Amino acid sequence: MDRINIHIRDLITSYQELNPSTIPELSDPPSALEFMRYAATNRPFILRNGAADFPAVQKWNAAYLREVMNDAPVNVAISAAGDADSVLERPDGELWFIKPCEVSAPFGAVLDAIQLQEQDAGHTGPVLYAQTQNDNLRNEYAPLYADIPPTIPFARIALQRPPDAINFWLGSARSRTALHRDPYENIYVQVLGTKTFTLLPPTEAPCVNEQRLRAGTYVPAAETQAEHEAEGPPAAVYPTLDSPPASIPFPTWDPDNPAVRPSPYSHLAWPIRLMLRPGDMLYLPALWYHAVAQGNGNEGISCSVNYWYDMDYSGAFYSLSGFARGVGLASMGREEDGGFIDAPAT
Amino acid sequence: MDRINIHIRDLITSYQELNPSTIPELSDPPSALEFMRYAATNRPFILRNGAADFPAVQKWNAAYLREVMNDAPVNVAISAAGDADSVLERPDGELWFIKPCEVSAPFGAVLDAIQLQEQDAGHTGPVLYAQTQNDNLRNEYAPLYADIPPTIPFARIALQRPPDAINFWLGSARSRTALHRDPYENIYVQVLGTKTFTLLPPTEAPCVNEQRLRAGTYVPAAETQAEHEAEGPPAAVYPTLDSPPASIPFPTWDPDNPAVRPSPYSHLAWPIRLMLRPGDMLYLPALWYHAVAQGNGNEGISCSVNYWYDMDYSGAFYSLSGFARGVGLASMGREEDGGFIDAPAT
């Protein structure tokens, strides 16, 4: 197995030697051909103020969102500490993959609750994050859809497809999205507040210490599902194991907390960090690992929109990325199949 | 090691499931963006008659080449049986990597010799192939350079670079180029006769049974180097080991002779075969394995031109391809480093 370890190390370091350790910042939108060069090499870029002319960036604020959405019901994810879709270490040391309690509530009440959790420095209740990634901006948030372009021209022309999903995100600094990856070309637009991304390229799959975890879900405390759906967000949630039992392979190493649960390769990772401010656009290529923290704007909220375009499974990149993941796991004695395991959160 | 073998098998078969088993034939030249999509996915295409308007395709024949080149000295590769830069199995079973005897001779004499070796069905002497891959069309074959475009527009615009080398090839059905690969994006143009390519994608590196071989060279029989350079092509060549000793890792499995020297993965390969006729153009992406046989035109020669554009080492493709090669070798107990080893012939 020693030889395999050396090849894994060489994969990680050769990529680092052949690629910049920073993300380019473009001042003008790329042409479709220029964008294709980034997609071809699976390399991110930031387009500072690239969405400055979106009506969303010009018009959205708490009052506007409240006025347009009014009391339309929306799905909101509720976690104990802003840790939906992430690794939860239990008192006995076992790691669970924990999913949020999802409830439907009037948009106005969700926005109020998110703002309140920020205004109260001593807030200890559950944390709300409107983060369904199911094309929600063309569905439950449809009243806001007119404020963004229906596609990103350079991506549509280069990739020859419409977005598979356009998502609306409303949260606060209390929520953080755990390190994971998606099989999508992602165009991410910041509207209110900030987002700070920590990125790892697909070649660093052996660094993330993926482990198969038992799946759990936050459920309302001392309430039935029927009661809390009727009454809006529950006052408290606690983690329970899913029934029937389920498990999911998920990264257990976090480059922003690197001493905890490293794999034998984690020390080789070169995390890349970047911050998006209102109007900024990020191209996050398919299969890049990303953890996302939020910063509140002056209204106590962080709001984003993203466009997911299906990745191209043809060519060698997808197969080779799955191979790197699988060989990395095998070198650590883990019996996962190769290929890519879909993770539930962006 | 069993788990590694499974991941290697999955790499090879997942690529085959996600990609066509045939090469598309385009009827019109791609735009730069369309070409970039092929380069991005590292997938070949044929442009039938794509070079039909090249003066070379319209004008070249044996008489024209002889007239333009006259007695200009050119380098020619001489092998015992058309097997330059290939695997030679010695009487004791040892495999050598055998390089040609290279001599400088007047072009007219080289052309005569190539045509003669074809006209004589019982020809048993050495086989000539003008195949230096050192940008020869802008150097020793410069008188012919005016007959081709200096670059291929869709490739130049997409790749943002001029060709690193433009090569002229003059051989016959007696020569065959052994399976190997190059770190170049290759635009291949057939001018006279035919070329038949057998291709394997980079994910099939574990199939080619790469082994480190002692390097040898064909040398003239009963002549000194000085003598045969002065007198033109030698009447016979024989293989000798290089001094000082050298070795090179090289594929020892040939998909056109699959029962000989297979690796544990060779049976998984899906070789792709295609034939180019005069005026056809092939995009052969970087790092694809290719073996090339030739068919004589009505003058007993096969003549081609190719454009090599440096491949893009950034992104994950190069590093991941080297990883697949290295892990494949390690799984067979071979101690090569990962990465890509340059092979000497196209």
Coordinates of N, CA and C in Angstrom, one line a residue, chain B residues 112-271:
Chain B
D112 N 13.0 7.8 -53.3 CA 13.3 6.6 -54.1 C 13.3 5.3 -53.3
A113 N 14.0 5.4 -52.2 CA 14.1 4.1 -51.4 C 12.8 3.7 -50.8
I114 N 12.0 4.7 -50.4 CA 10.7 4.3 -49.8 C 9.8 3.7 -50.9
Q115 N 9.8 4.3 -52.1 CA 9.0 3.8 -53.2 C 9.5 2.4 -53.6
L116 N 10.8 2.2 -53.6 CA 11.4 1.0 -54.1 C 11.0 -0.2 -53.1
Q117 N 11.0 0.2 -51.8 CA 10.7 -0.9 -50.8 C 9.3 -1.4 -50.9
E118 N 8.4 -0.5 -51.5 CA 7.0 -0.9 -51.7 C 6.8 -1.7 -53.1
Q119 N 7.6 -1.3 -54.1 CA 7.4 -2.0 -55.4 C 7.9 -3.4 -55.4
D120 N 8.9 -3.7 -54.5 CA 9.5 -5.0 -54.4 C 8.8 -5.8 -53.3
A121 N 7.9 -6.7 -53.8 CA 7.1 -7.5 -52.8 C 8.0 -8.3 -51.9
G122 N 9.2 -8.7 -52.4 CA 10.1 -9.5 -51.6 C 11.1 -8.7 -50.9
H123 N 10.9 -7.4 -50.7 CA 11.9 -6.5 -50.1 C 12.2 -7.0 -48.7
T124 N 13.5 -7.2 -48.4 CA 13.8 -7.7 -47.0 C 14.8 -6.7 -46.4
G125 N 15.2 -5.7 -47.0 CA 16.1 -4.7 -46.4 C 15.5 -3.8 -45.4
P126 N 16.3 -2.9 -44.8 CA 15.7 -2.1 -43.8 C 14.6 -1.2 -44.4
V127 N 13.8 -0.6 -43.5 CA 12.6 0.2 -43.9 C 12.9 1.6 -43.5
L128 N 12.6 2.5 -44.4 CA 12.8 3.9 -44.2 C 11.5 4.6 -43.9
Y129 N 11.6 5.6 -43.0 CA 10.5 6.4 -42.6 C 11.0 7.8 -42.2
A130 N 10.6 8.8 -43.0 CA 11.0 10.2 -42.7 C 10.0 10.7 -41.6
Q131 N 10.4 10.7 -40.4 CA 9.4 10.9 -39.3 C 10.0 11.7 -38.1
T132 N 11.0 12.5 -38.4 CA 11.5 13.4 -37.3 C 10.4 14.2 -36.8
Q133 N 10.2 14.4 -35.5 CA 9.1 15.1 -34.9 C 9.7 16.4 -34.2
N134 N 10.4 17.1 -35.0 CA 11.2 18.2 -34.4 C 10.8 19.5 -35.1
D135 N 9.5 19.7 -35.5 CA 9.1 20.9 -36.2 C 9.8 20.9 -37.6
N136 N 9.9 19.7 -38.2 CA 10.7 19.6 -39.4 C 10.1 20.3 -40.6
L137 N 8.8 20.5 -40.6 CA 8.2 21.2 -41.8 C 8.5 22.7 -41.8
R138 N 9.0 23.3 -40.7 CA 9.5 24.6 -40.7 C 11.0 24.7 -40.7
N139 N 11.6 23.5 -40.9 CA 13.1 23.5 -40.9 C 13.6 22.7 -42.1
E140 N 13.8 21.4 -42.0 CA 14.4 20.7 -43.2 C 13.5 20.6 -44.3
Y141 N 12.2 20.6 -44.1 CA 11.2 20.6 -45.2 C 10.6 22.0 -45.5
A142 N 11.3 23.0 -45.1 CA 10.8 24.4 -45.3 C 10.3 24.7 -46.7
P143 N 10.9 24.1 -47.8 CA 10.4 24.4 -49.1 C 9.0 24.0 -49.3
L144 N 8.5 23.0 -48.5 CA 7.1 22.6 -48.6 C 6.1 23.3 -47.6
Y145 N 6.7 24.2 -46.7 CA 5.9 24.8 -45.7 C 4.8 25.7 -46.3
A146 N 5.1 26.3 -47.4 CA 4.2 27.3 -48.0 C 2.9 26.6 -48.4
D147 N 2.9 25.3 -48.5 CA 1.7 24.5 -49.0 C 0.7 24.2 -47.9
I148 N 1.0 24.6 -46.7 CA 0.0 24.4 -45.6 C -0.2 25.7 -44.8
P149 N -1.4 25.8 -44.2 CA -1.5 27.0 -43.3 C -0.6 26.9 -42.1
P150 N -0.2 28.1 -41.7 CA 0.8 28.1 -40.5 C 0.2 27.7 -39.2
T151 N -1.1 27.6 -39.1 CA -1.8 27.2 -37.9 C -3.2 26.7 -38.3
I152 N -3.9 26.1 -37.4 CA -5.3 25.7 -37.6 C -6.1 26.7 -36.8
P153 N -6.9 27.5 -37.5 CA -7.5 28.7 -36.8 C -8.3 28.3 -35.6
F154 N -9.2 27.3 -35.7 CA -10.0 27.0 -34.5 C -9.2 26.5 -33.3
A155 N -8.0 25.9 -33.6 CA -7.2 25.5 -32.5 C -6.4 26.6 -31.9
R156 N -5.9 27.5 -32.8 CA -5.1 28.6 -32.3 C -5.9 29.5 -31.5
I157 N -7.2 29.8 -31.9 CA -8.0 30.7 -31.2 C -8.4 30.1 -29.8
A158 N -8.8 28.8 -29.9 CA -9.3 28.2 -28.6 C -8.1 28.0 -27.6
L159 N -7.0 27.5 -28.1 CA -5.9 27.2 -27.2 C -5.0 28.4 -26.9
Q160 N -5.1 29.5 -27.7 CA -4.4 30.7 -27.5 C -2.9 30.5 -27.6
R161 N -2.5 29.7 -28.5 CA -1.1 29.5 -28.7 C -0.8 29.1 -30.2
P162 N 0.4 29.4 -30.7 CA 0.8 28.9 -32.0 C 1.2 27.4 -31.8
P163 N 1.3 26.7 -32.9 CA 1.7 25.3 -32.8 C 3.2 25.3 -32.3
D164 N 3.4 24.3 -31.4 CA 4.8 24.1 -30.9 C 5.7 23.4 -31.9
A165 N 5.1 22.6 -32.8 CA 5.8 21.9 -33.9 C 4.8 21.6 -35.0
I166 N 5.3 21.7 -36.2 CA 4.6 21.2 -37.4 C 5.5 20.2 -38.1
N167 N 5.0 19.0 -38.2 CA 5.8 17.9 -38.7 C 5.3 17.3 -40.0
F168 N 6.3 16.9 -40.8 CA 6.1 16.2 -42.1 C 6.4 14.8 -41.9
W169 N 5.6 13.9 -42.5 CA 5.8 12.5 -42.3 C 5.8 11.8 -43.7
L170 N 6.8 11.1 -44.1 CA 6.8 10.4 -45.4 C 7.2 8.9 -45.1
G171 N 6.3 8.0 -45.3 CA 6.6 6.6 -45.1 C 5.8 5.7 -46.1
S172 N 5.6 4.5 -45.6 CA 4.9 3.5 -46.5 C 4.3 2.5 -45.6
A173 N 3.5 1.6 -46.2 CA 2.8 0.6 -45.4 C 3.8 -0.3 -44.7
R174 N 5.1 -0.3 -44.9 CA 6.0 -1.2 -44.2 C 6.3 -0.7 -42.8
S175 N 6.0 0.6 -42.5 CA 6.3 1.2 -41.2 C 5.0 1.2 -40.4
R176 N 5.1 1.0 -39.1 CA 4.0 1.2 -38.2 C 4.5 1.8 -36.9
T177 N 3.7 2.8 -36.5 CA 4.1 3.5 -35.2 C 3.5 2.8 -34.0
A178 N 4.3 2.4 -33.1 CA 3.9 1.6 -31.9 C 3.0 2.5 -31.0
L179 N 2.2 1.8 -30.2 CA 1.3 2.5 -29.3 C 2.1 3.3 -28.3
H180 N 1.7 4.6 -28.2 CA 2.4 5.5 -27.3 C 1.5 6.7 -27.1
R181 N 1.9 7.7 -26.4 CA 1.1 8.9 -26.3 C 2.0 10.1 -26.1
D182 N 1.5 11.3 -26.4 CA 2.2 12.5 -26.4 C 1.5 13.6 -25.5
P183 N 2.3 14.5 -24.9 CA 1.7 15.6 -24.2 C 1.3 16.8 -25.1
Y184 N 0.6 16.5 -26.2 CA 0.3 17.5 -27.1 C -1.2 17.4 -27.6
E185 N -1.8 18.5 -27.8 CA -3.1 18.5 -28.6 C -2.6 18.4 -30.1
N186 N -3.1 17.4 -30.8 CA -2.6 17.0 -32.1 C -3.7 17.2 -33.2
I187 N -3.4 18.0 -34.2 CA -4.2 18.1 -35.4 C -3.5 17.4 -36.5
Y188 N -4.0 16.3 -37.0 CA -3.3 15.4 -37.9 C -4.0 15.5 -39.3
V189 N -3.2 15.7 -40.3 CA -3.8 15.9 -41.7 C -3.2 14.9 -42.6
Q190 N -4.0 14.1 -43.2 CA -3.5 13.1 -44.2 C -3.4 13.7 -45.6
V191 N -2.3 13.5 -46.3 CA -2.1 14.1 -47.6 C -2.1 13.1 -48.7
L192 N -1.3 12.0 -48.5 CA -1.2 11.0 -49.5 C -1.3 9.6 -48.9
G193 N -2.0 8.7 -49.5 CA -2.1 7.4 -48.9 C -3.1 7.5 -47.7
T194 N -3.0 6.5 -46.8 CA -3.9 6.4 -45.7 C -3.1 6.3 -44.4
K195 N -3.8 6.6 -43.3 CA -3.3 6.3 -41.9 C -4.5 5.6 -41.2
T196 N -4.2 4.5 -40.5 CA -5.2 3.9 -39.7 C -4.7 4.0 -38.2
F197 N -5.5 4.7 -37.4 CA -5.2 4.9 -36.0 C -6.0 3.9 -35.1
T198 N -5.3 3.3 -34.2 CA -5.9 2.6 -33.1 C -5.7 3.4 -31.8
L199 N -6.8 3.8 -31.2 CA -6.8 4.7 -30.0 C -7.2 4.1 -28.7
L200 N -6.6 4.5 -27.6 CA -7.1 4.2 -26.3 C -7.2 5.5 -25.5
P201 N -8.2 5.8 -24.7 CA -8.2 7.0 -23.9 C -7.3 6.9 -22.8
P202 N -6.9 8.1 -22.2 CA -6.0 8.1 -21.1 C -6.4 7.2 -19.9
T203 N -7.7 7.0 -19.7 CA -8.2 6.2 -18.6 C -7.8 4.7 -18.7
E204 N -7.4 4.3 -19.9 CA -7.0 2.9 -20.2 C -5.5 2.7 -20.0
A205 N -4.8 3.7 -19.4 CA -3.4 3.5 -19.1 C -3.1 2.1 -18.5
P206 N -3.9 1.7 -17.5 CA -3.5 0.4 -16.9 C -3.6 -0.8 -17.9
C207 N -4.2 -0.6 -19.1 CA -4.4 -1.7 -20.0 C -3.1 -1.9 -20.9
V208 N -2.2 -0.8 -21.0 CA -1.2 -0.9 -22.0 C 0.1 -1.7 -21.5
N209 N 0.0 -2.1 -20.2 CA 1.1 -2.9 -19.7 C 2.5 -2.3 -19.9
E210 N 2.5 -1.0 -19.4 CA 3.8 -0.3 -19.5 C 4.9 -1.0 -18.7
Q211 N 6.0 -1.2 -19.3 CA 7.2 -1.8 -18.5 C 8.4 -1.0 -18.8
R212 N 9.3 -1.0 -17.9 CA 10.6 -0.3 -18.1 C 11.5 -1.3 -18.9
L213 N 11.9 -0.8 -20.1 CA 12.7 -1.6 -21.0 C 14.1 -1.1 -21.2
R214 N 15.0 -1.9 -21.5 CA 16.4 -1.4 -21.9 C 16.3 -0.8 -23.2
A215 N 17.0 0.3 -23.4 CA 16.9 1.0 -24.7 C 18.0 0.5 -25.7
G216 N 17.6 0.4 -26.9 CA 18.5 0.0 -27.9 C 18.3 0.8 -29.2
T217 N 19.2 0.7 -30.1 CA 19.2 1.5 -31.3 C 19.6 0.6 -32.5
Y218 N 18.9 0.7 -33.6 CA 19.4 0.0 -34.8 C 20.7 0.7 -35.3
V219 N 21.7 -0.1 -35.6 CA 22.9 0.5 -36.2 C 23.2 -0.2 -37.5
P220 N 24.0 0.5 -38.4 CA 24.3 -0.1 -39.7 C 25.1 -1.4 -39.5
A221 N 24.9 -2.3 -40.3 CA 25.6 -3.6 -40.2 C 26.9 -3.3 -41.0
A222 N 28.1 -3.7 -40.4 CA 29.4 -3.7 -41.1 C 29.7 -2.4 -41.7
E223 N 29.3 -1.3 -41.0 CA 29.7 0.0 -41.5 C 30.0 0.9 -40.2
T224 N 30.7 1.9 -40.4 CA 30.9 2.8 -39.3 C 29.8 3.9 -39.5
Q225 N 29.5 4.6 -38.4 CA 28.6 5.7 -38.5 C 29.0 6.7 -39.6
A226 N 30.3 7.0 -39.6 CA 30.8 8.0 -40.6 C 30.5 7.5 -42.0
E227 N 30.8 6.2 -42.2 CA 30.6 5.7 -43.6 C 29.2 5.8 -44.1
H228 N 28.2 5.3 -43.2 CA 26.9 5.3 -43.7 C 26.3 6.7 -43.8
E229 N 26.7 7.6 -43.0 CA 26.3 9.0 -43.2 C 26.7 9.6 -44.5
A230 N 27.9 9.2 -44.9 CA 28.5 9.7 -46.2 C 27.8 9.0 -47.3
E231 N 27.4 7.8 -47.2 CA 26.9 7.1 -48.4 C 25.4 6.9 -48.4
G232 N 24.7 7.5 -47.5 CA 23.2 7.3 -47.6 C 22.8 6.1 -46.8
P233 N 21.5 5.7 -46.9 CA 21.0 4.7 -46.1 C 21.8 3.4 -46.1
P234 N 22.0 2.8 -45.0 CA 22.8 1.5 -45.0 C 22.0 0.4 -45.6
A235 N 22.6 -0.7 -46.0 CA 22.0 -1.8 -46.6 C 21.3 -2.7 -45.6
A236 N 21.8 -2.6 -44.4 CA 21.2 -3.5 -43.3 C 21.4 -2.8 -42.0
V237 N 20.5 -3.1 -41.0 CA 20.7 -2.6 -39.7 C 20.5 -3.7 -38.7
Y238 N 21.1 -3.6 -37.5 CA 20.8 -4.6 -36.5 C 20.7 -3.9 -35.1
P239 N 20.0 -4.5 -34.2 CA 19.8 -3.8 -32.9 C 21.0 -4.0 -31.9
T240 N 21.3 -2.9 -31.3 CA 22.3 -2.9 -30.2 C 21.8 -2.2 -29.0
L241 N 22.3 -2.6 -27.8 CA 21.9 -1.9 -26.6 C 22.7 -0.5 -26.6
D242 N 22.0 0.5 -26.0 CA 22.6 1.8 -25.9 C 23.8 1.8 -24.9
S243 N 24.7 2.6 -25.2 CA 25.8 2.7 -24.3 C 26.1 4.2 -24.1
P244 N 26.1 4.8 -22.9 CA 25.8 4.1 -21.6 C 24.4 3.5 -21.6
P245 N 24.2 2.5 -20.7 CA 22.8 1.9 -20.7 C 21.7 2.9 -20.3
A246 N 20.6 2.7 -20.9 CA 19.4 3.6 -20.7 C 18.2 2.7 -20.7
S247 N 17.2 3.2 -20.0 CA 15.9 2.5 -20.0 C 14.8 3.4 -20.1
I248 N 13.6 2.9 -20.6 CA 12.4 3.8 -20.7 C 11.2 3.0 -20.5
P249 N 10.2 3.5 -19.7 CA 9.0 2.8 -19.6 C 8.1 3.0 -20.9
F250 N 7.6 1.9 -21.3 CA 6.9 2.0 -22.6 C 5.8 0.9 -22.7
P251 N 4.7 1.2 -23.3 CA 3.6 0.2 -23.4 C 4.1 -1.1 -24.1
T252 N 3.8 -2.2 -23.5 CA 4.2 -3.5 -24.2 C 3.0 -4.3 -24.7
W253 N 1.8 -3.7 -24.5 CA 0.6 -4.4 -25.0 C 0.1 -3.6 -26.2
D254 N -0.3 -4.3 -27.2 CA -0.7 -3.7 -28.5 C -2.2 -4.1 -28.7
P255 N -3.1 -3.2 -28.7 CA -4.5 -3.6 -28.9 C -4.8 -4.2 -30.3
D256 N -3.9 -4.1 -31.2 CA -4.0 -4.8 -32.5 C -3.4 -6.2 -32.5
N257 N -2.8 -6.6 -31.4 CA -2.3 -7.9 -31.2 C -2.5 -8.3 -29.8
P258 N -3.8 -8.4 -29.4 CA -4.2 -8.3 -27.9 C -3.8 -9.6 -27.1
A259 N -3.4 -10.7 -27.8 CA -3.1 -11.9 -27.0 C -1.7 -11.8 -26.4
V260 N -0.9 -10.9 -27.0 CA 0.5 -10.8 -26.6 C 0.7 -9.8 -25.5
R261 N 1.3 -10.2 -24.4 CA 1.7 -9.4 -23.2 C 0.5 -8.6 -22.7
P262 N -0.6 -9.1 -22.4 CA -1.7 -8.3 -21.8 C -1.4 -8.0 -20.3
S263 N -1.9 -6.9 -19.9 CA -1.8 -6.6 -18.4 C -3.1 -7.2 -17.8
P264 N -3.3 -7.2 -16.5 CA -4.5 -7.7 -15.9 C -5.7 -6.9 -16.3
Y265 N -5.5 -5.7 -17.0 CA -6.6 -4.9 -17.3 C -6.9 -4.8 -18.8
S266 N -5.9 -5.3 -19.6 CA -6.0 -5.1 -21.1 C -7.4 -5.6 -21.6
H267 N -7.9 -6.7 -21.1 CA -9.2 -7.2 -21.6 C -10.3 -6.2 -21.5
L268 N -10.1 -5.2 -20.6 CA -11.2 -4.2 -20.4 C -11.1 -3.1 -21.5
A269 N -10.0 -3.0 -22.2 CA -9.9 -1.9 -23.2 C -10.9 -1.9 -24.3
W270 N -11.3 -0.8 -24.7 CA -12.2 -0.7 -25.9 C -11.4 0.1 -27.0
P271 N -10.6 -0.5 -27.7 CA -9.8 0.3 -28.7 C -10.8 0.9 -29.8

